PDB file of C-alpha atoms in Angstrom:
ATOM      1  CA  UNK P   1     126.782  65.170  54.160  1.00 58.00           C
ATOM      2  CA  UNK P   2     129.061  62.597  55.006  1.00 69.00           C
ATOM      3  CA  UNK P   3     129.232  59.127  57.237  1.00 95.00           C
ATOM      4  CA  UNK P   4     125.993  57.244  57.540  1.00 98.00           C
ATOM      5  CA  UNK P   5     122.187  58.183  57.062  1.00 98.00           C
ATOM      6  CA  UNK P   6     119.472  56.605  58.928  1.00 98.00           C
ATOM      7  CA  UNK P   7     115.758  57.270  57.905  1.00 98.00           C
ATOM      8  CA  UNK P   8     111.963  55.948  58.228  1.00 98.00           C
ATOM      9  CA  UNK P   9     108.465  56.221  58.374  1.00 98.00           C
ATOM     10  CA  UNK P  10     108.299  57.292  54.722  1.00 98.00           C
ATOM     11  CA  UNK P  11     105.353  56.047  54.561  1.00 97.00           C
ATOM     12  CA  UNK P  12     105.366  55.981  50.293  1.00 98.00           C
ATOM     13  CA  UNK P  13     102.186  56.111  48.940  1.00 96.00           C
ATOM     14  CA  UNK P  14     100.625  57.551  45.254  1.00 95.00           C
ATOM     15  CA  UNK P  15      98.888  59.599  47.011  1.00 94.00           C
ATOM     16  CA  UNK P  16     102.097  62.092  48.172  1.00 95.00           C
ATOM     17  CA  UNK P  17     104.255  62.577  45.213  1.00 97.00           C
ATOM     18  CA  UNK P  18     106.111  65.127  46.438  1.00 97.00           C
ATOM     19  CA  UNK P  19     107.605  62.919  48.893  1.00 98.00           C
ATOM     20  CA  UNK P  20     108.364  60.344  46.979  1.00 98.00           C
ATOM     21  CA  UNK P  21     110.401  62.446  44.732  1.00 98.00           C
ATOM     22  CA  UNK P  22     112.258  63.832  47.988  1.00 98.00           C
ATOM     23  CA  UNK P  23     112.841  60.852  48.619  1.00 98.00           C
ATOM     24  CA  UNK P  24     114.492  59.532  45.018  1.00 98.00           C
ATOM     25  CA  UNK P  25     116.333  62.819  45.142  1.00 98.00           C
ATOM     26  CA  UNK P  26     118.004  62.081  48.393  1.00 98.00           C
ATOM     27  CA  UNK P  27     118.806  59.116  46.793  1.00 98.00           C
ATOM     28  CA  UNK P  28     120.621  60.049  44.238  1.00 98.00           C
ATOM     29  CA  UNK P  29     122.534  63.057  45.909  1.00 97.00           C
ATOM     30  CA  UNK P  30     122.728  62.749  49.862  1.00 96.00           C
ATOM     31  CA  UNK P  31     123.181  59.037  49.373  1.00 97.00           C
ATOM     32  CA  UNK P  32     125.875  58.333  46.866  1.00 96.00           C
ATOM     33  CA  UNK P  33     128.442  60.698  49.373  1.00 95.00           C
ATOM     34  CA  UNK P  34     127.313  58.233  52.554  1.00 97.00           C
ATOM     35  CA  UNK P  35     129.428  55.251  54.103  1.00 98.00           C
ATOM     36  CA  UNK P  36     125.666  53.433  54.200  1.00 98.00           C
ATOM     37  CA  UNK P  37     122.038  54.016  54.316  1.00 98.00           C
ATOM     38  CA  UNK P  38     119.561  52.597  56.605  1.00 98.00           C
ATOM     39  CA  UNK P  39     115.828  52.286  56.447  1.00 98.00           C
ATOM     40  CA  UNK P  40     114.413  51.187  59.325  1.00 98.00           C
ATOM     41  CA  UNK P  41     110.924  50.015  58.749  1.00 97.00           C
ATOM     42  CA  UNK P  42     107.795  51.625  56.533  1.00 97.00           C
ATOM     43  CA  UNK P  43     108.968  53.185  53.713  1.00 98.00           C
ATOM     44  CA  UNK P  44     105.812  52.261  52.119  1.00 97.00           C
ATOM     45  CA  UNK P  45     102.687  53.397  53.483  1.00 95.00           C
ATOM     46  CA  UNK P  46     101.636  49.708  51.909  1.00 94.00           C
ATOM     47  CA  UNK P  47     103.159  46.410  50.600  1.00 96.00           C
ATOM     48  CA  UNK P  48     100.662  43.801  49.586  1.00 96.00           C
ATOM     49  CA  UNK P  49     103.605  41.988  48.187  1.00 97.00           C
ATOM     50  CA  UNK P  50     106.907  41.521  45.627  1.00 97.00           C
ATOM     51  CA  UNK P  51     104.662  40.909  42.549  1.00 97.00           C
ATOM     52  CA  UNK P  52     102.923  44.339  43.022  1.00 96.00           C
ATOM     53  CA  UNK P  53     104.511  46.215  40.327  1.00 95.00           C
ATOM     54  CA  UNK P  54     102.635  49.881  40.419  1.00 96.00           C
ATOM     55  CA  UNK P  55     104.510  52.624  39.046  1.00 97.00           C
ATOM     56  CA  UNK P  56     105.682  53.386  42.878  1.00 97.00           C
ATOM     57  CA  UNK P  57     107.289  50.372  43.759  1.00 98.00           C
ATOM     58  CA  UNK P  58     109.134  50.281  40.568  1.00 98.00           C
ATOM     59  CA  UNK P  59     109.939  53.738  40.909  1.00 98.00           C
ATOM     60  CA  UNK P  60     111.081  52.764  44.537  1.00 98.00           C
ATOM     61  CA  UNK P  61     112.777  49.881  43.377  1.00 98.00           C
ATOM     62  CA  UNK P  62     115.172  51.569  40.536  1.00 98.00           C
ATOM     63  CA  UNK P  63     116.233  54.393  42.498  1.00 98.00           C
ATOM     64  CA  UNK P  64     117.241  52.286  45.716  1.00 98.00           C
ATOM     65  CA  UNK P  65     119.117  50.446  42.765  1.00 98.00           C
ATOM     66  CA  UNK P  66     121.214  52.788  41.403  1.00 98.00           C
ATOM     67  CA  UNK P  67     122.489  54.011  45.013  1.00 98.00           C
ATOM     68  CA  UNK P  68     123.124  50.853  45.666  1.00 98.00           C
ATOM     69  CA  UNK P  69     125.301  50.209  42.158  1.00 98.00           C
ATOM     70  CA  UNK P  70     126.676  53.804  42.629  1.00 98.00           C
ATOM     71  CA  UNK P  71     128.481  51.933  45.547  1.00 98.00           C
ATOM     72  CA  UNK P  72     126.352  52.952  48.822  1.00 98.00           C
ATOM     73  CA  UNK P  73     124.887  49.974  50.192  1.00 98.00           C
ATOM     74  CA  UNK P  74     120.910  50.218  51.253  1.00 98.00           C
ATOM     75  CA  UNK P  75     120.358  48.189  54.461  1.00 98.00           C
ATOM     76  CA  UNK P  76     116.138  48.091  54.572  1.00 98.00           C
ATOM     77  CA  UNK P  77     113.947  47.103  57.956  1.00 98.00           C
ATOM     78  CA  UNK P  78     110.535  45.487  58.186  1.00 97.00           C
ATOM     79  CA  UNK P  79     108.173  48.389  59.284  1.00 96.00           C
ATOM     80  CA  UNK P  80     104.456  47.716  60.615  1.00 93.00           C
ATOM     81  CA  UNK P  81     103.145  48.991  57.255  1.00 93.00           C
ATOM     82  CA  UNK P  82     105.204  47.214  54.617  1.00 95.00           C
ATOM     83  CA  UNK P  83     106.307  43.817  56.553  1.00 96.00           C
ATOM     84  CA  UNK P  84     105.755  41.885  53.443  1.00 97.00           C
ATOM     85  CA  UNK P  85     108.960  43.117  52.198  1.00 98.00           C
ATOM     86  CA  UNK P  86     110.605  40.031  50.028  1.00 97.00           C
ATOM     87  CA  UNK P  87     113.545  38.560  48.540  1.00 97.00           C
ATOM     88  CA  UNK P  88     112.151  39.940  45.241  1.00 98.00           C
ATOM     89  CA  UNK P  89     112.469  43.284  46.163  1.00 98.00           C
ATOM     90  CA  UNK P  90     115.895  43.084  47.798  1.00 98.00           C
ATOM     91  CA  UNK P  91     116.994  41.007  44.678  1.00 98.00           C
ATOM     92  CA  UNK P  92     115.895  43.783  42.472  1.00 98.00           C
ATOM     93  CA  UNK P  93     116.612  46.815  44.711  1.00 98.00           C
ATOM     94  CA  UNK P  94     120.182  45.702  45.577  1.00 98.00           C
ATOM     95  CA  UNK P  95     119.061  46.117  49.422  1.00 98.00           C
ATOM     96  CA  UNK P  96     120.010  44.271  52.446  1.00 98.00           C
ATOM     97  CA  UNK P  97     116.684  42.946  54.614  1.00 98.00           C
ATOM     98  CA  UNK P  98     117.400  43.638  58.530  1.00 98.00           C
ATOM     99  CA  UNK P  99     116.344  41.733  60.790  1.00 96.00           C
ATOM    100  CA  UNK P 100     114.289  43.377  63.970  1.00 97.00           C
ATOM    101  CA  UNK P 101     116.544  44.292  65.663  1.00 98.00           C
ATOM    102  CA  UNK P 102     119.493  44.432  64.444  1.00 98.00           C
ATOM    103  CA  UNK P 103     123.061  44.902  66.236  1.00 98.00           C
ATOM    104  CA  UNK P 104     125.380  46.835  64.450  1.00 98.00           C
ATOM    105  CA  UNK P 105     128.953  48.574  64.357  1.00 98.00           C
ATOM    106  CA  UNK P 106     128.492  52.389  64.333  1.00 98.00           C
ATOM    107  CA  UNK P 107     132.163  53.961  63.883  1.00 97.00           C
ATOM    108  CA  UNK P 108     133.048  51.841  66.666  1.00 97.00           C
ATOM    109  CA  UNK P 109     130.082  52.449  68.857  1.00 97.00           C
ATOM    110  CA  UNK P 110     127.730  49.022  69.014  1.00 98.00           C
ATOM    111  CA  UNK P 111     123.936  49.811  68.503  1.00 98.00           C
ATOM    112  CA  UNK P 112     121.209  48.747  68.194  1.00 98.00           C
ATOM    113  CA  UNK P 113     119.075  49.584  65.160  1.00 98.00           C
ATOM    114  CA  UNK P 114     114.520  49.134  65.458  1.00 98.00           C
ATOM    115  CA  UNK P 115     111.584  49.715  63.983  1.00 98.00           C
ATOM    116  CA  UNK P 116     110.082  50.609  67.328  1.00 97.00           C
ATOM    117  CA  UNK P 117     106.799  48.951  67.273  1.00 96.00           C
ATOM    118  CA  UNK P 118     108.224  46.192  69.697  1.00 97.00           C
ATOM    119  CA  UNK P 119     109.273  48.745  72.260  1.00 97.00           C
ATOM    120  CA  UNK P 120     105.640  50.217  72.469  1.00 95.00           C
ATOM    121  CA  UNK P 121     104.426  47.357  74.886  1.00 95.00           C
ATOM    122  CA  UNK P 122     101.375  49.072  76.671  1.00 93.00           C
ATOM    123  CA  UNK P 123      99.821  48.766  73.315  1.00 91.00           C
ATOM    124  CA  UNK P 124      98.940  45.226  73.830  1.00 92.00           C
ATOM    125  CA  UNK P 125      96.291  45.055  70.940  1.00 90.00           C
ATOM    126  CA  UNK P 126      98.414  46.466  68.476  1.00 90.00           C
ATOM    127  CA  UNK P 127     101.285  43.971  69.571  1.00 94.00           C
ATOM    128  CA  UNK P 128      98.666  40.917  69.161  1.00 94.00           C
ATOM    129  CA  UNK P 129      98.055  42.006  65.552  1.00 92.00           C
ATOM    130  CA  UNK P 130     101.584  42.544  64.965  1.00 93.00           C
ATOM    131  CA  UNK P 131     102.203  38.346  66.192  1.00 95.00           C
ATOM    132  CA  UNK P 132      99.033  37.332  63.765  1.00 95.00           C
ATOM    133  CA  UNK P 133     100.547  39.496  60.587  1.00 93.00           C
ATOM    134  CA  UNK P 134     104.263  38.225  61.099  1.00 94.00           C
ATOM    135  CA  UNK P 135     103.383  34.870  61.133  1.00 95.00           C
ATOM    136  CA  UNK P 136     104.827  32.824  57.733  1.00 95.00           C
ATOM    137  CA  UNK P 137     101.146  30.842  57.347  1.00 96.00           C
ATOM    138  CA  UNK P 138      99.097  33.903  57.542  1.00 96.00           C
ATOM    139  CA  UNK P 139     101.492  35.739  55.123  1.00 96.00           C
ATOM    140  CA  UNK P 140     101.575  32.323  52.949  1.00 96.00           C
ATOM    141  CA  UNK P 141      98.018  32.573  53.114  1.00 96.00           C
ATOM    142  CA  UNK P 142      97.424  36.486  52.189  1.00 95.00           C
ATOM    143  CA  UNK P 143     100.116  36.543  49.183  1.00 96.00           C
ATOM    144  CA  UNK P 144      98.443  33.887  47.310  1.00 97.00           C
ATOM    145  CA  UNK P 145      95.080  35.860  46.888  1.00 96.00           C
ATOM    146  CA  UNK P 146      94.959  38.040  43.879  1.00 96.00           C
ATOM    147  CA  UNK P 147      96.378  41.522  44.039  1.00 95.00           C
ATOM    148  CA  UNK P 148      93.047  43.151  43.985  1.00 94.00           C
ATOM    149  CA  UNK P 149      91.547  41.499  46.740  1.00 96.00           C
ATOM    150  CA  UNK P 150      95.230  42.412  48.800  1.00 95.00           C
ATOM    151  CA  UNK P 151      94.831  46.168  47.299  1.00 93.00           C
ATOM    152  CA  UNK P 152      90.975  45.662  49.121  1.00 93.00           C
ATOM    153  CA  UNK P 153      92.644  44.283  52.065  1.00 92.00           C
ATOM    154  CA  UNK P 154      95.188  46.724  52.438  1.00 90.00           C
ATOM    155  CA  UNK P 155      92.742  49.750  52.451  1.00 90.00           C
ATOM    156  CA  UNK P 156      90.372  48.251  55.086  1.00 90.00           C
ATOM    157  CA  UNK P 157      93.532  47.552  57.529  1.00 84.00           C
ATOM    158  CA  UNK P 158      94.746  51.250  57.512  1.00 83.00           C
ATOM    159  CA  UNK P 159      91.183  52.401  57.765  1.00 85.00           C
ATOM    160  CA  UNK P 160      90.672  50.091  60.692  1.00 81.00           C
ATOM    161  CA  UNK P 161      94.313  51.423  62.297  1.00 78.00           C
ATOM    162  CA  UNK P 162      93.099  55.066  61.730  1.00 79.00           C
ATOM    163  CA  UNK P 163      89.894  54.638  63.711  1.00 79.00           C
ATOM    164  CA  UNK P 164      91.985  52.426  66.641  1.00 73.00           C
ATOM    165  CA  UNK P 165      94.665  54.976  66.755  1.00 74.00           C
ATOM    166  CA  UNK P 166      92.141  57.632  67.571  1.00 69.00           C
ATOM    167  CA  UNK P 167      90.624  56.502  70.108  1.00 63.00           C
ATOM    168  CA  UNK P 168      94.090  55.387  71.838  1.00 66.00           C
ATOM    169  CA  UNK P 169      95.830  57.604  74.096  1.00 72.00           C
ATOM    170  CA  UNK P 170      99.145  59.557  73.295  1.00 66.00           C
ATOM    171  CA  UNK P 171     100.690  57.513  76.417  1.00 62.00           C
ATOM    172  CA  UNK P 172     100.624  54.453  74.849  1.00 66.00           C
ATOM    173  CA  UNK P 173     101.632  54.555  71.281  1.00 74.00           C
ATOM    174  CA  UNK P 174     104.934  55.478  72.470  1.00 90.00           C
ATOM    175  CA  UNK P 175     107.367  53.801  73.861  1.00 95.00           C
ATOM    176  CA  UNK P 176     107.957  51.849  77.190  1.00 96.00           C
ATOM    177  CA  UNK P 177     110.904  53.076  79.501  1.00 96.00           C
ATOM    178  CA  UNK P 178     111.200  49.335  80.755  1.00 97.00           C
ATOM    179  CA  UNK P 179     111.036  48.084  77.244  1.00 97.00           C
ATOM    180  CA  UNK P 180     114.020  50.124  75.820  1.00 98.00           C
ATOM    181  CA  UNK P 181     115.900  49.345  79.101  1.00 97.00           C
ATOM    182  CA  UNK P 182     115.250  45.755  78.625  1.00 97.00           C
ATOM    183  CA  UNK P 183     116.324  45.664  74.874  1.00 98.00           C
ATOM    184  CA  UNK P 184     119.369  48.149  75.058  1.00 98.00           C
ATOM    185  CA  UNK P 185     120.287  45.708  77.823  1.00 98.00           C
ATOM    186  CA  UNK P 186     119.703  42.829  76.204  1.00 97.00           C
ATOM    187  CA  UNK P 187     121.825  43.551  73.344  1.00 98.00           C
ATOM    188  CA  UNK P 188     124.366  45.107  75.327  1.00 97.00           C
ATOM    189  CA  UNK P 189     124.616  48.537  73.605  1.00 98.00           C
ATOM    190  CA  UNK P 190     124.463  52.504  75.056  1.00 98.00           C
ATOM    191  CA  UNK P 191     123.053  53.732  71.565  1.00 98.00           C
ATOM    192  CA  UNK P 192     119.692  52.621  70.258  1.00 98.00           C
ATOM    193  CA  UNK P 193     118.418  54.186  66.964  1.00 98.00           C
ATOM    194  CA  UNK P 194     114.581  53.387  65.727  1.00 98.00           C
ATOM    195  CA  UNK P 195     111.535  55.183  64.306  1.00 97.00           C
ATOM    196  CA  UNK P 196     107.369  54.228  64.451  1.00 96.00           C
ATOM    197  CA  UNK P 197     106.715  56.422  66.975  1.00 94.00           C
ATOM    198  CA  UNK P 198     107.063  59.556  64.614  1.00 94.00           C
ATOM    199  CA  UNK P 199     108.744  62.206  67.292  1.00 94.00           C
ATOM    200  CA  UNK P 200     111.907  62.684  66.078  1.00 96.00           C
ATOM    201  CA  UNK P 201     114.284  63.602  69.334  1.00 96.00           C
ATOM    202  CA  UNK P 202     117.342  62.577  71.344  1.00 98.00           C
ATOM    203  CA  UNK P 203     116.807  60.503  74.994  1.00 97.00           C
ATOM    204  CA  UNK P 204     119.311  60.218  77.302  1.00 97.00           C
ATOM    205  CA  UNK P 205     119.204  57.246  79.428  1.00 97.00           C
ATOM    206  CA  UNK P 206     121.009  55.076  82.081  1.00 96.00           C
ATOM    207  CA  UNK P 207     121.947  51.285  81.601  1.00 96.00           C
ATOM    208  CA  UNK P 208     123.549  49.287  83.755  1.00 92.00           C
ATOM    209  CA  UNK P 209     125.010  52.292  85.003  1.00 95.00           C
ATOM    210  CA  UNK P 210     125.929  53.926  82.260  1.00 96.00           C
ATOM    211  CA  UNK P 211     125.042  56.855  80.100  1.00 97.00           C
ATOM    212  CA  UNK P 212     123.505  55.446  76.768  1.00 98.00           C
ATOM    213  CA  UNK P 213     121.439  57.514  74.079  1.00 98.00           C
ATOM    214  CA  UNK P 214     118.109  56.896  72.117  1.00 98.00           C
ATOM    215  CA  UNK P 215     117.253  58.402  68.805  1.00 98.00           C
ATOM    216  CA  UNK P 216     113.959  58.519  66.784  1.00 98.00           C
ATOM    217  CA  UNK P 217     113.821  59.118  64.107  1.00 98.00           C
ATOM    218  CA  UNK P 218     111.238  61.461  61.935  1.00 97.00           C
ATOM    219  CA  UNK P 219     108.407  60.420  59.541  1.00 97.00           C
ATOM    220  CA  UNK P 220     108.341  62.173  56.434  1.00 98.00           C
ATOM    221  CA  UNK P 221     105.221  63.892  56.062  1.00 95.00           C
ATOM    222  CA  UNK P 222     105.508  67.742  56.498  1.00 93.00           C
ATOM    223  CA  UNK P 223     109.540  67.198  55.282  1.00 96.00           C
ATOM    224  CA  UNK P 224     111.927  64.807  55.378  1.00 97.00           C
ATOM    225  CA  UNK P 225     113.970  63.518  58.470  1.00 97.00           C
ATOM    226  CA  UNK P 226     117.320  61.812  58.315  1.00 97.00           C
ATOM    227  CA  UNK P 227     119.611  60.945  61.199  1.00 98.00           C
ATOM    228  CA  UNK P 228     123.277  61.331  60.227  1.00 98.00           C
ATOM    229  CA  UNK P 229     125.852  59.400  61.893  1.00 98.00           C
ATOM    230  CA  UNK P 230     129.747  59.934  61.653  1.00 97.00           C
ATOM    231  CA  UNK P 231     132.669  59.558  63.976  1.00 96.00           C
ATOM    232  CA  UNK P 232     131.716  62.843  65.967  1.00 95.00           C
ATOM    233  CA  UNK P 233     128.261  61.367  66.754  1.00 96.00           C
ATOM    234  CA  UNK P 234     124.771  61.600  65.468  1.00 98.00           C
ATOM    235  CA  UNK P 235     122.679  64.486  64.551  1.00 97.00           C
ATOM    236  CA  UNK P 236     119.343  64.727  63.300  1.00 97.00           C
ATOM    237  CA  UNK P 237     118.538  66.656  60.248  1.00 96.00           C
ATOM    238  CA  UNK P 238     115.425  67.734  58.369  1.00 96.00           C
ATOM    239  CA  UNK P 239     114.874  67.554  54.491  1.00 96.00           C
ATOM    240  CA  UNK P 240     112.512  70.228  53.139  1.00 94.00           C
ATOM    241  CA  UNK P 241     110.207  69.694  50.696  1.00 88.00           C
TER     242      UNK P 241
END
């Protein structure tokens, strides 16, 4: 599988081993044969920061490392889940942090690569959180408590984002037309590529007159999901586990 593979919404945790190892076997086979690999945003269901080194994250750590020195760079996206992300764990992964967004080159095609989260704009209480938890004091403040208490911290934020996301309609946890009009727009791009809203599928759009595409990407619960991108165009593909 050839050209370059886009993924997220891995969502690693202990508790699913069996996708972790997918994921560490796609790693070290799909991977080493692509031009690039991008993860764009929560490939851990949890980071409470660089100095947490659980058997996971190292696990994580060493097998984004040996793609990477096996000569396919790793290019790695803040998600909503694991926005703690550091220099640490690029440094020792071999990864490239993204910013969100990010504009790239796609065999000649400029696009524009997201998360997602910032394109869901009806969810306006989700979006406030997302401004208090990406803010350098608060995350200053957080990573100097002890690991335990973050572990504690952690826990009680995805329980509390369980509970909200229940009682939230469908409508607005995905995204907003006028939102991915005004960012594809924006950055002056017909191809916009992203994940978070975990329903993997193909949009075609108009901007600015034009015919322009959206992706999403898959999450990687039931099986994996990979976007693969190549001079011919994109197609999404699904991993089995």
């Amino acid at each position: 599988m050839p050209g370059t593979l886009l993924i997220s919404d891995l969502h690693l945790d202990p508790e699913r081993p069996a996708v972790t190892k997918l994921f560490l076997e796609f790693l070290a086979t799909l991977a080493r044969d692509a031009d690039a690999v991008y993860i764009l945003g929560d490939l851990f269901e949890a980071w409470i920061g660089d100095d947490d080194t659980s058997p996971l994250n190292l696990e994580v750590i060493q097998g984004i490392r040996a793609c990477v020195d096996a000569g396919t760079p790793v290019f790695v996206m803040h998600g909503n889940r694991d926005f703690l992300l550091g220099e640490r764990f690029a440094r020792q992964s071999g990864c490239t942090l993204l910013q969100d967004p990010a504009r790239i080159d796609l065999y000649g095609i400029p696009t524009l690569l997201m998360h997602g989260d910032l394109l869901c704009t009806d969810d306006t209480e989700y979006l406030a959180f997302r401004d208090m938890v990406r803010d350098s004091d608060w995350q200053a403040e957080l990573l100097a408590k002890p690991l335990v208490v973050r572990r504690e911290m952690a826990a009680e934020m995805r329980r509390s984002s369980r509970e909200k996301t229940a009682g939230k309609p469908e409508s607005i946890m995905d995204v907003t037309p006028a939102a991915v009009q005004d960012a594809m727009t924006q950055h002056a791009v017909l191809q916009l590529i992203h994940g978070h809203t975990h329903r993997p599928g193909v949009h075609t759009l108009d901007i600015t007159g034009q015919p322009a595409r959206r992706y999403v990407l898959g999450d990687w619960y039931d099986q994996g999901s990979l976007l693969e991108c190549d001079p011919d165009g994109c197609r999404l593909q699904v991993l089995p586990l």
